Amino acid sequence: MDNSSNSGSMSVAEWAKAPESIMPAADILSRQSGVLESHLKQVNMTSSQIIINLVVMAKKIMESDDLSKEMVELATTRKITLPKGFDLSKPTVDGVNPMLPFTRLFVGSTDATGEWVPNEYSFKNFPGAMRHLYKSAEADVHGLTTVLENLTADAGKGKVVRGIEAAKLKDRAVNAKPRKGNGAVRNYIPLAVSKVKPVAVFTAPPELVPVNEDGYALVTVVQVGPGKYGFCFGTAENADITSLIADGYEFHKERLAAAKAQVTVSMDKVASKKSTSTAAV
């Protein structure tokens, strides 16, 4: 796979007119990710642009066997696992919103060693909106921009949300599993949650920690000593994750540290690694 590209002045809209290779579009998304990380206070406009570009790419990739194969090769290179039977046109693949790994694959940056680092904010907040927009008959940047700009949804208690939040709500209404419990349910996780720095990171089998459509999960933790805690298992993915995370954030927000912006290295300064194997899908 030829990983070279001349995408310095190209847009995804221009790429979509003759999408011969994924890498020019991947270059564009990587640069936009840098903007996303550098300007979190202006995140809404940048996020909309990236989401729309991703959906345009998804539609083009699903129309082309060559682009689909190249996507799998890129996933191998960037060490992103695609679910078995990966298909962006399906609402779920192996229990996962396919837009979640797709976002991890294209939104991020390479670090100083050339390793791909997905943007944590994006894969927690983009996939639901992307899955809703993918169903639109529009397939180009202009058409999808119009759709997203005019999208509204009732968030309850007289509140109306627009754009990305509206797309997420509409997607959740169709694809989310019913939540357990009789308490009041918040409609979305506070944006600020995405900027919180994790206090600990651990690895576990994915099936042990089922995540919801936004990429969040609840886990059971036990105290094993003074200031020491052990992870036991995850909670059912249809638990009321949204409300619990929102409540927990409100309780702890004054003592939580914000995540530092990732260092973005331009892709043309990092030697691309060629894939020598193909991931199973």
PDB file of C-alpha atoms in Angstrom:
ATOM      1  CA  MET A   1       0.000   0.000   0.000  1.00  0.00           C
ATOM      2  CA  ASP A   2       1.413   3.385  -1.013  1.00  0.00           C
ATOM      3  CA  ASN A   3       1.177   5.568   2.063  1.00  0.00           C
ATOM      4  CA  SER A   4       2.384   8.740   0.366  1.00  0.00           C
ATOM      5  CA  SER A   5      -0.043  11.599  -0.183  1.00  0.00           C
ATOM      6  CA  ASN A   6      -0.192  15.188  -1.371  1.00  0.00           C
ATOM      7  CA  SER A   7      -3.056  16.301   0.814  1.00  0.00           C
ATOM      8  CA  GLY A   8      -1.611  19.586   2.095  1.00  0.00           C
ATOM      9  CA  SER A   9      -4.259  21.709   0.420  1.00  0.00           C
ATOM     10  CA  MET A  10      -6.877  19.033  -0.290  1.00  0.00           C
ATOM     11  CA  SER A  11     -10.201  18.686   1.502  1.00  0.00           C
ATOM     12  CA  VAL A  12     -12.233  15.532   2.074  1.00  0.00           C
ATOM     13  CA  ALA A  13     -14.840  16.967  -0.296  1.00  0.00           C
ATOM     14  CA  GLU A  14     -12.200  17.080  -3.049  1.00  0.00           C
ATOM     15  CA  TRP A  15     -10.849  13.639  -2.119  1.00  0.00           C
ATOM     16  CA  ALA A  16     -14.350  12.139  -2.332  1.00  0.00           C
ATOM     17  CA  LYS A  17     -14.636  13.076  -6.018  1.00  0.00           C
ATOM     18  CA  ALA A  18     -12.030  10.433  -6.911  1.00  0.00           C
ATOM     19  CA  PRO A  19     -11.118   8.393  -3.805  1.00  0.00           C
ATOM     20  CA  GLU A  20      -8.281   6.225  -5.111  1.00  0.00           C
ATOM     21  CA  SER A  21      -6.514   5.793  -1.771  1.00  0.00           C
ATOM     22  CA  ILE A  22      -7.392   6.281   1.895  1.00  0.00           C
ATOM     23  CA  MET A  23      -4.133   7.969   2.926  1.00  0.00           C
ATOM     24  CA  PRO A  24      -4.831  11.502   1.597  1.00  0.00           C
ATOM     25  CA  ALA A  25      -8.107  11.561   3.554  1.00  0.00           C
ATOM     26  CA  ALA A  26      -6.379  10.064   6.603  1.00  0.00           C
ATOM     27  CA  ASP A  27      -3.804  12.870   6.358  1.00  0.00           C
ATOM     28  CA  ILE A  28      -6.579  15.473   6.351  1.00  0.00           C
ATOM     29  CA  LEU A  29      -8.260  13.927   9.406  1.00  0.00           C
ATOM     30  CA  SER A  30      -4.944  13.804  11.262  1.00  0.00           C
ATOM     31  CA  ARG A  31      -4.388  17.523  10.685  1.00  0.00           C
ATOM     32  CA  GLN A  32      -7.944  18.306  11.768  1.00  0.00           C
ATOM     33  CA  SER A  33      -7.383  16.208  14.901  1.00  0.00           C
ATOM     34  CA  GLY A  34      -4.500  18.489  15.778  1.00  0.00           C
ATOM     35  CA  VAL A  35      -6.845  21.452  15.539  1.00  0.00           C
ATOM     36  CA  LEU A  36      -9.368  19.612  17.709  1.00  0.00           C
ATOM     37  CA  GLU A  37      -6.798  18.999  20.439  1.00  0.00           C
ATOM     38  CA  SER A  38      -5.383  22.537  20.297  1.00  0.00           C
ATOM     39  CA  HIS A  39      -8.681  24.394  20.393  1.00  0.00           C
ATOM     40  CA  LEU A  40     -10.963  22.543  22.795  1.00  0.00           C
ATOM     41  CA  LYS A  41     -12.792  25.767  23.591  1.00  0.00           C
ATOM     42  CA  GLN A  42     -13.844  25.940  19.933  1.00  0.00           C
ATOM     43  CA  VAL A  43     -14.452  22.216  19.697  1.00  0.00           C
ATOM     44  CA  ASN A  44     -18.016  22.264  18.362  1.00  0.00           C
ATOM     45  CA  MET A  45     -17.230  23.654  14.901  1.00  0.00           C
ATOM     46  CA  THR A  46     -14.146  21.483  14.460  1.00  0.00           C
ATOM     47  CA  SER A  47     -15.951  18.379  15.698  1.00  0.00           C
ATOM     48  CA  SER A  48     -18.782  18.887  13.204  1.00  0.00           C
ATOM     49  CA  GLN A  49     -16.299  19.194  10.368  1.00  0.00           C
ATOM     50  CA  ILE A  50     -14.470  16.014  11.349  1.00  0.00           C
ATOM     51  CA  ILE A  51     -17.695  14.049  11.863  1.00  0.00           C
ATOM     52  CA  ILE A  52     -19.015  15.060   8.439  1.00  0.00           C
ATOM     53  CA  ASN A  53     -15.706  14.199   6.762  1.00  0.00           C
ATOM     54  CA  LEU A  54     -15.642  10.809   8.488  1.00  0.00           C
ATOM     55  CA  VAL A  55     -19.156   9.984   7.288  1.00  0.00           C
ATOM     56  CA  VAL A  56     -18.235  10.972   3.715  1.00  0.00           C
ATOM     57  CA  MET A  57     -15.195   8.685   3.956  1.00  0.00           C
ATOM     58  CA  ALA A  58     -17.278   5.853   5.416  1.00  0.00           C
ATOM     59  CA  LYS A  59     -19.757   6.006   2.543  1.00  0.00           C
ATOM     60  CA  LYS A  60     -16.980   6.029  -0.072  1.00  0.00           C
ATOM     61  CA  ILE A  61     -15.114   3.172   1.589  1.00  0.00           C
ATOM     62  CA  MET A  62     -18.220   0.988   1.713  1.00  0.00           C
ATOM     63  CA  GLU A  63     -18.726   1.566  -2.043  1.00  0.00           C
ATOM     64  CA  SER A  64     -15.230   0.338  -2.941  1.00  0.00           C
ATOM     65  CA  ASP A  65     -13.626  -3.068  -2.353  1.00  0.00           C
ATOM     66  CA  ASP A  66     -10.181  -1.535  -2.891  1.00  0.00           C
ATOM     67  CA  LEU A  67     -10.739   1.186  -0.288  1.00  0.00           C
ATOM     68  CA  SER A  68     -12.219  -1.366   2.131  1.00  0.00           C
ATOM     69  CA  LYS A  69      -9.112  -3.528   1.772  1.00  0.00           C
ATOM     70  CA  GLU A  70      -6.863  -0.516   2.281  1.00  0.00           C
ATOM     71  CA  MET A  71      -8.814   0.409   5.428  1.00  0.00           C
ATOM     72  CA  VAL A  72      -8.136  -3.050   6.875  1.00  0.00           C
ATOM     73  CA  GLU A  73      -4.436  -2.730   6.041  1.00  0.00           C
ATOM     74  CA  LEU A  74      -4.286   0.680   7.695  1.00  0.00           C
ATOM     75  CA  ALA A  75      -6.021  -0.727  10.785  1.00  0.00           C
ATOM     76  CA  THR A  76      -3.288  -3.364  11.012  1.00  0.00           C
ATOM     77  CA  THR A  77      -0.578  -0.719  10.658  1.00  0.00           C
ATOM     78  CA  ARG A  78      -2.138   1.520  13.302  1.00  0.00           C
ATOM     79  CA  LYS A  79      -2.938  -1.424  15.610  1.00  0.00           C
ATOM     80  CA  ILE A  80      -6.683  -0.747  15.672  1.00  0.00           C
ATOM     81  CA  THR A  81      -8.862  -3.853  16.059  1.00  0.00           C
ATOM     82  CA  LEU A  82     -11.857  -4.052  13.726  1.00  0.00           C
ATOM     83  CA  PRO A  83     -14.727  -6.327  14.854  1.00  0.00           C
ATOM     84  CA  LYS A  84     -15.294  -9.527  12.919  1.00  0.00           C
ATOM     85  CA  GLY A  85     -17.640  -8.870  10.014  1.00  0.00           C
ATOM     86  CA  PHE A  86     -16.837  -5.134  10.041  1.00  0.00           C
ATOM     87  CA  ASP A  87     -19.430  -3.200   8.034  1.00  0.00           C
ATOM     88  CA  LEU A  88     -20.002   0.532   8.468  1.00  0.00           C
ATOM     89  CA  SER A  89     -23.511   0.296   7.045  1.00  0.00           C
ATOM     90  CA  LYS A  90     -24.716  -1.841   9.965  1.00  0.00           C
ATOM     91  CA  PRO A  91     -25.890  -0.275  13.246  1.00  0.00           C
ATOM     92  CA  THR A  92     -23.820  -2.765  15.275  1.00  0.00           C
ATOM     93  CA  VAL A  93     -21.104  -5.277  14.429  1.00  0.00           C
ATOM     94  CA  ASP A  94     -20.323  -7.907  17.041  1.00  0.00           C
ATOM     95  CA  GLY A  95     -22.205  -5.746  19.561  1.00  0.00           C
ATOM     96  CA  VAL A  96     -20.208  -2.594  18.768  1.00  0.00           C
ATOM     97  CA  ASN A  97     -21.148   0.556  16.894  1.00  0.00           C
ATOM     98  CA  PRO A  98     -18.808   0.163  13.869  1.00  0.00           C
ATOM     99  CA  MET A  99     -18.226   3.915  13.874  1.00  0.00           C
ATOM    100  CA  LEU A 100     -16.301   3.531  17.172  1.00  0.00           C
ATOM    101  CA  PRO A 101     -13.261   1.638  15.783  1.00  0.00           C
ATOM    102  CA  PHE A 102     -13.582   3.607  12.525  1.00  0.00           C
ATOM    103  CA  THR A 103     -13.148   6.845  14.478  1.00  0.00           C
ATOM    104  CA  ARG A 104     -10.211   5.414  16.437  1.00  0.00           C
ATOM    105  CA  LEU A 105      -8.608   4.513  13.117  1.00  0.00           C
ATOM    106  CA  PHE A 106      -8.809   7.955  11.516  1.00  0.00           C
ATOM    107  CA  VAL A 107      -8.998  10.568  14.278  1.00  0.00           C
ATOM    108  CA  GLY A 108      -5.772  10.951  16.194  1.00  0.00           C
ATOM    109  CA  SER A 109      -2.105  11.665  15.618  1.00  0.00           C
ATOM    110  CA  THR A 110       1.264   9.983  15.469  1.00  0.00           C
ATOM    111  CA  ASP A 111       3.547  10.419  18.462  1.00  0.00           C
ATOM    112  CA  ALA A 112       7.277  11.122  18.411  1.00  0.00           C
ATOM    113  CA  THR A 113       8.020   7.432  17.789  1.00  0.00           C
ATOM    114  CA  GLY A 114       5.638   7.186  14.850  1.00  0.00           C
ATOM    115  CA  GLU A 115       2.991   5.225  16.757  1.00  0.00           C
ATOM    116  CA  TRP A 116      -0.670   6.042  16.081  1.00  0.00           C
ATOM    117  CA  VAL A 117      -2.530   7.541  19.081  1.00  0.00           C
ATOM    118  CA  PRO A 118      -6.354   7.761  18.723  1.00  0.00           C
ATOM    119  CA  ASN A 119      -7.996  10.945  19.990  1.00  0.00           C
ATOM    120  CA  GLU A 120      -9.819   9.944  23.192  1.00  0.00           C
ATOM    121  CA  TYR A 121     -12.347  12.787  23.034  1.00  0.00           C
ATOM    122  CA  SER A 122     -13.479  11.897  19.534  1.00  0.00           C
ATOM    123  CA  PHE A 123     -14.184   8.196  19.936  1.00  0.00           C
ATOM    124  CA  LYS A 124     -16.240   8.900  23.045  1.00  0.00           C
ATOM    125  CA  ASN A 125     -18.347  11.589  21.380  1.00  0.00           C
ATOM    126  CA  PHE A 126     -18.418  11.051  17.608  1.00  0.00           C
ATOM    127  CA  PRO A 127     -19.665   7.481  16.852  1.00  0.00           C
ATOM    128  CA  GLY A 128     -23.351   7.941  17.745  1.00  0.00           C
ATOM    129  CA  ALA A 129     -23.687  11.133  15.707  1.00  0.00           C
ATOM    130  CA  MET A 130     -21.824   9.509  12.816  1.00  0.00           C
ATOM    131  CA  ARG A 131     -24.077   6.440  12.832  1.00  0.00           C
ATOM    132  CA  HIS A 132     -27.138   8.693  12.618  1.00  0.00           C
ATOM    133  CA  LEU A 133     -25.697  10.816   9.781  1.00  0.00           C
ATOM    134  CA  TYR A 134     -24.604   7.722   7.847  1.00  0.00           C
ATOM    135  CA  LYS A 135     -28.280   6.864   7.336  1.00  0.00           C
ATOM    136  CA  SER A 136     -28.838  10.155   5.501  1.00  0.00           C
ATOM    137  CA  ALA A 137     -29.325  10.045   1.737  1.00  0.00           C
ATOM    138  CA  GLU A 138     -26.738  12.836   1.508  1.00  0.00           C
ATOM    139  CA  ALA A 139     -23.246  11.606   0.694  1.00  0.00           C
ATOM    140  CA  ASP A 140     -21.130  14.733   0.219  1.00  0.00           C
ATOM    141  CA  VAL A 141     -19.723  17.337   2.595  1.00  0.00           C
ATOM    142  CA  HIS A 142     -22.147  20.098   1.608  1.00  0.00           C
ATOM    143  CA  GLY A 143     -25.256  17.936   1.938  1.00  0.00           C
ATOM    144  CA  LEU A 144     -24.260  16.405   5.280  1.00  0.00           C
ATOM    145  CA  THR A 145     -23.280  19.821   6.633  1.00  0.00           C
ATOM    146  CA  THR A 146     -26.774  21.077   5.851  1.00  0.00           C
ATOM    147  CA  VAL A 147     -28.328  18.036   7.523  1.00  0.00           C
ATOM    148  CA  LEU A 148     -26.276  18.438  10.711  1.00  0.00           C
ATOM    149  CA  GLU A 149     -26.756  22.200  10.938  1.00  0.00           C
ATOM    150  CA  ASN A 150     -30.544  21.823  10.762  1.00  0.00           C
ATOM    151  CA  LEU A 151     -30.815  18.840  13.107  1.00  0.00           C
ATOM    152  CA  THR A 152     -32.725  19.345  16.377  1.00  0.00           C
ATOM    153  CA  ALA A 153     -33.926  16.985  19.099  1.00  0.00           C
ATOM    154  CA  ASP A 154     -36.029  17.266  22.252  1.00  0.00           C
ATOM    155  CA  ALA A 155     -33.801  16.581  25.255  1.00  0.00           C
ATOM    156  CA  GLY A 156     -36.678  16.726  27.738  1.00  0.00           C
ATOM    157  CA  LYS A 157     -37.807  19.335  30.260  1.00  0.00           C
ATOM    158  CA  GLY A 158     -38.306  21.829  27.456  1.00  0.00           C
ATOM    159  CA  LYS A 159     -34.672  21.694  26.321  1.00  0.00           C
ATOM    160  CA  VAL A 160     -33.877  21.406  22.612  1.00  0.00           C
ATOM    161  CA  VAL A 161     -30.395  20.406  21.454  1.00  0.00           C
ATOM    162  CA  ARG A 162     -28.953  20.907  18.000  1.00  0.00           C
ATOM    163  CA  GLY A 163     -26.241  19.606  15.720  1.00  0.00           C
ATOM    164  CA  ILE A 164     -23.993  16.887  17.134  1.00  0.00           C
ATOM    165  CA  GLU A 165     -25.952  16.475  20.382  1.00  0.00           C
ATOM    166  CA  ALA A 166     -29.195  16.145  18.410  1.00  0.00           C
ATOM    167  CA  ALA A 167     -27.631  13.479  16.172  1.00  0.00           C
ATOM    168  CA  LYS A 168     -26.416  11.583  19.244  1.00  0.00           C
ATOM    169  CA  LEU A 169     -29.868  11.697  20.857  1.00  0.00           C
ATOM    170  CA  LYS A 170     -31.588  10.484  17.699  1.00  0.00           C
ATOM    171  CA  ASP A 171     -29.077   7.658  17.332  1.00  0.00           C
ATOM    172  CA  ARG A 172     -29.513   6.641  20.965  1.00  0.00           C
ATOM    173  CA  ALA A 173     -33.311   6.580  20.590  1.00  0.00           C
ATOM    174  CA  VAL A 174     -32.982   4.000  17.810  1.00  0.00           C
ATOM    175  CA  ASN A 175     -29.949   1.926  18.816  1.00  0.00           C
ATOM    176  CA  ALA A 176     -29.454   2.146  22.585  1.00  0.00           C
ATOM    177  CA  LYS A 177     -30.623  -0.738  24.722  1.00  0.00           C
ATOM    178  CA  PRO A 178     -33.217   0.154  27.395  1.00  0.00           C
ATOM    179  CA  ARG A 179     -31.582   1.301  30.598  1.00  0.00           C
ATOM    180  CA  LYS A 180     -32.330  -0.321  33.920  1.00  0.00           C
ATOM    181  CA  GLY A 181     -33.701   1.560  36.886  1.00  0.00           C
ATOM    182  CA  ASN A 182     -36.590   3.915  37.467  1.00  0.00           C
ATOM    183  CA  GLY A 183     -34.655   7.078  38.267  1.00  0.00           C
ATOM    184  CA  ALA A 184     -34.535  10.176  36.111  1.00  0.00           C
ATOM    185  CA  VAL A 185     -32.306   9.623  33.075  1.00  0.00           C
ATOM    186  CA  ARG A 186     -30.050  12.330  31.709  1.00  0.00           C
ATOM    187  CA  ASN A 187     -29.941  12.489  27.946  1.00  0.00           C
ATOM    188  CA  TYR A 188     -26.224  12.918  27.442  1.00  0.00           C
ATOM    189  CA  ILE A 189     -22.898  12.780  29.272  1.00  0.00           C
ATOM    190  CA  PRO A 190     -21.420  16.231  30.044  1.00  0.00           C
ATOM    191  CA  LEU A 191     -18.864  17.334  27.447  1.00  0.00           C
ATOM    192  CA  ALA A 192     -16.378  18.101  30.230  1.00  0.00           C
ATOM    193  CA  VAL A 193     -16.160  14.381  31.098  1.00  0.00           C
ATOM    194  CA  SER A 194     -14.203  13.817  27.882  1.00  0.00           C
ATOM    195  CA  LYS A 195     -11.469  16.175  29.132  1.00  0.00           C
ATOM    196  CA  VAL A 196     -10.893  14.414  32.465  1.00  0.00           C
ATOM    197  CA  LYS A 197      -7.511  12.749  32.916  1.00  0.00           C
ATOM    198  CA  PRO A 198      -7.849   9.056  33.923  1.00  0.00           C
ATOM    199  CA  VAL A 199      -6.451   8.425  37.394  1.00  0.00           C
ATOM    200  CA  ALA A 200      -5.493   4.880  36.384  1.00  0.00           C
ATOM    201  CA  VAL A 201      -5.334   2.825  33.188  1.00  0.00           C
ATOM    202  CA  PHE A 202      -5.696  -0.953  33.032  1.00  0.00           C
ATOM    203  CA  THR A 203      -6.061  -3.635  30.371  1.00  0.00           C
ATOM    204  CA  ALA A 204      -8.832  -6.230  30.380  1.00  0.00           C
ATOM    205  CA  PRO A 205     -10.646  -8.494  27.899  1.00  0.00           C
ATOM    206  CA  PRO A 206     -13.174  -6.314  25.982  1.00  0.00           C
ATOM    207  CA  GLU A 207     -16.031  -8.687  26.817  1.00  0.00           C
ATOM    208  CA  LEU A 208     -15.357  -8.097  30.523  1.00  0.00           C
ATOM    209  CA  VAL A 209     -15.970  -4.347  30.184  1.00  0.00           C
ATOM    210  CA  PRO A 210     -18.970  -3.804  27.869  1.00  0.00           C
ATOM    211  CA  VAL A 211     -19.177  -0.167  26.791  1.00  0.00           C
ATOM    212  CA  ASN A 212     -22.242   1.834  25.793  1.00  0.00           C
ATOM    213  CA  GLU A 213     -22.766   3.641  22.486  1.00  0.00           C
ATOM    214  CA  ASP A 214     -20.536   6.517  23.648  1.00  0.00           C
ATOM    215  CA  GLY A 215     -17.658   4.218  24.592  1.00  0.00           C
ATOM    216  CA  TYR A 216     -18.185   4.410  28.368  1.00  0.00           C
ATOM    217  CA  ALA A 217     -18.503   1.516  30.827  1.00  0.00           C
ATOM    218  CA  LEU A 218     -19.141   0.963  34.524  1.00  0.00           C
ATOM    219  CA  VAL A 219     -16.954  -1.380  36.539  1.00  0.00           C
ATOM    220  CA  THR A 220     -17.055  -2.943  39.988  1.00  0.00           C
ATOM    221  CA  VAL A 221     -14.121  -1.906  42.175  1.00  0.00           C
ATOM    222  CA  VAL A 222     -13.196  -3.357  45.569  1.00  0.00           C
ATOM    223  CA  GLN A 223     -10.924  -1.802  48.193  1.00  0.00           C
ATOM    224  CA  VAL A 224      -7.999  -4.170  48.759  1.00  0.00           C
ATOM    225  CA  GLY A 225      -6.020  -1.970  51.159  1.00  0.00           C
ATOM    226  CA  PRO A 226      -5.465   1.641  52.243  1.00  0.00           C
ATOM    227  CA  GLY A 227      -5.577   3.669  49.064  1.00  0.00           C
ATOM    228  CA  LYS A 228      -5.538   0.481  46.947  1.00  0.00           C
ATOM    229  CA  TYR A 229      -8.404  -0.756  44.802  1.00  0.00           C
ATOM    230  CA  GLY A 230      -8.985  -3.770  42.613  1.00  0.00           C
ATOM    231  CA  PHE A 231     -11.019  -4.027  39.411  1.00  0.00           C
ATOM    232  CA  CYS A 232     -13.344  -7.033  39.356  1.00  0.00           C
ATOM    233  CA  PHE A 233     -15.666  -6.857  36.324  1.00  0.00           C
ATOM    234  CA  GLY A 234     -17.782  -4.537  34.193  1.00  0.00           C
ATOM    235  CA  THR A 235     -21.472  -3.768  34.439  1.00  0.00           C
ATOM    236  CA  ALA A 236     -24.124  -4.769  31.917  1.00  0.00           C
ATOM    237  CA  GLU A 237     -23.936  -2.391  28.951  1.00  0.00           C
ATOM    238  CA  ASN A 238     -27.633  -1.500  29.287  1.00  0.00           C
ATOM    239  CA  ALA A 239     -27.125  -0.166  32.812  1.00  0.00           C
ATOM    240  CA  ASP A 240     -27.920   3.492  33.352  1.00  0.00           C
ATOM    241  CA  ILE A 241     -24.378   4.549  32.505  1.00  0.00           C
ATOM    242  CA  THR A 242     -25.260   8.048  31.312  1.00  0.00           C
ATOM    243  CA  SER A 243     -26.939   9.200  34.525  1.00  0.00           C
ATOM    244  CA  LEU A 244     -24.345   7.606  36.809  1.00  0.00           C
ATOM    245  CA  ILE A 245     -21.417   9.160  34.946  1.00  0.00           C
ATOM    246  CA  ALA A 246     -23.125  12.560  34.915  1.00  0.00           C
ATOM    247  CA  ASP A 247     -23.854  12.329  38.664  1.00  0.00           C
ATOM    248  CA  GLY A 248     -20.337  11.134  39.442  1.00  0.00           C
ATOM    249  CA  TYR A 249     -18.772  13.945  37.448  1.00  0.00           C
ATOM    250  CA  GLU A 250     -20.861  16.592  39.213  1.00  0.00           C
ATOM    251  CA  PHE A 251     -19.774  15.182  42.593  1.00  0.00           C
ATOM    252  CA  HIS A 252     -16.041  15.003  41.770  1.00  0.00           C
ATOM    253  CA  LYS A 253     -15.472  17.727  39.161  1.00  0.00           C
ATOM    254  CA  GLU A 254     -13.675  20.129  41.531  1.00  0.00           C
ATOM    255  CA  ARG A 255     -10.996  17.545  42.322  1.00  0.00           C
ATOM    256  CA  LEU A 256     -10.528  16.086  38.824  1.00  0.00           C
ATOM    257  CA  ALA A 257      -7.512  16.903  36.668  1.00  0.00           C
ATOM    258  CA  ALA A 258      -8.025  17.787  33.013  1.00  0.00           C
ATOM    259  CA  ALA A 259      -6.169  15.715  30.446  1.00  0.00           C
ATOM    260  CA  LYS A 260      -3.224  17.413  28.781  1.00  0.00           C
ATOM    261  CA  ALA A 261      -3.437  18.100  25.054  1.00  0.00           C
ATOM    262  CA  GLN A 262      -1.658  15.425  23.033  1.00  0.00           C
ATOM    263  CA  VAL A 263       1.435  16.380  21.050  1.00  0.00           C
ATOM    264  CA  THR A 264       0.647  16.256  17.351  1.00  0.00           C
ATOM    265  CA  VAL A 265       3.359  15.376  14.864  1.00  0.00           C
ATOM    266  CA  SER A 266       2.701  16.104  11.194  1.00  0.00           C
ATOM    267  CA  MET A 267       2.276  12.881   9.237  1.00  0.00           C
ATOM    268  CA  ASP A 268       4.678  14.032   6.524  1.00  0.00           C
ATOM    269  CA  LYS A 269       7.433  14.158   9.161  1.00  0.00           C
ATOM    270  CA  VAL A 270       6.867  10.629  10.363  1.00  0.00           C
ATOM    271  CA  ALA A 271       7.906   7.662   8.276  1.00  0.00           C
ATOM    272  CA  SER A 272       4.797   5.652   7.508  1.00  0.00           C
ATOM    273  CA  LYS A 273       4.928   1.952   8.237  1.00  0.00           C
ATOM    274  CA  LYS A 274       3.837  -0.363   5.465  1.00  0.00           C
ATOM    275  CA  SER A 275       1.473  -3.142   6.397  1.00  0.00           C
ATOM    276  CA  THR A 276       2.657  -6.642   5.566  1.00  0.00           C
ATOM    277  CA  SER A 277      -0.435  -8.448   6.791  1.00  0.00           C
ATOM    278  CA  THR A 278      -4.173  -8.069   6.606  1.00  0.00           C
ATOM    279  CA  ALA A 279      -6.433  -8.021   9.683  1.00  0.00           C
ATOM    280  CA  ALA A 280      -9.325 -10.482   9.724  1.00  0.00           C
ATOM    281  CA  VAL A 281     -12.737  -8.941   9.372  1.00  0.00           C
TER     282      VAL A 281
END
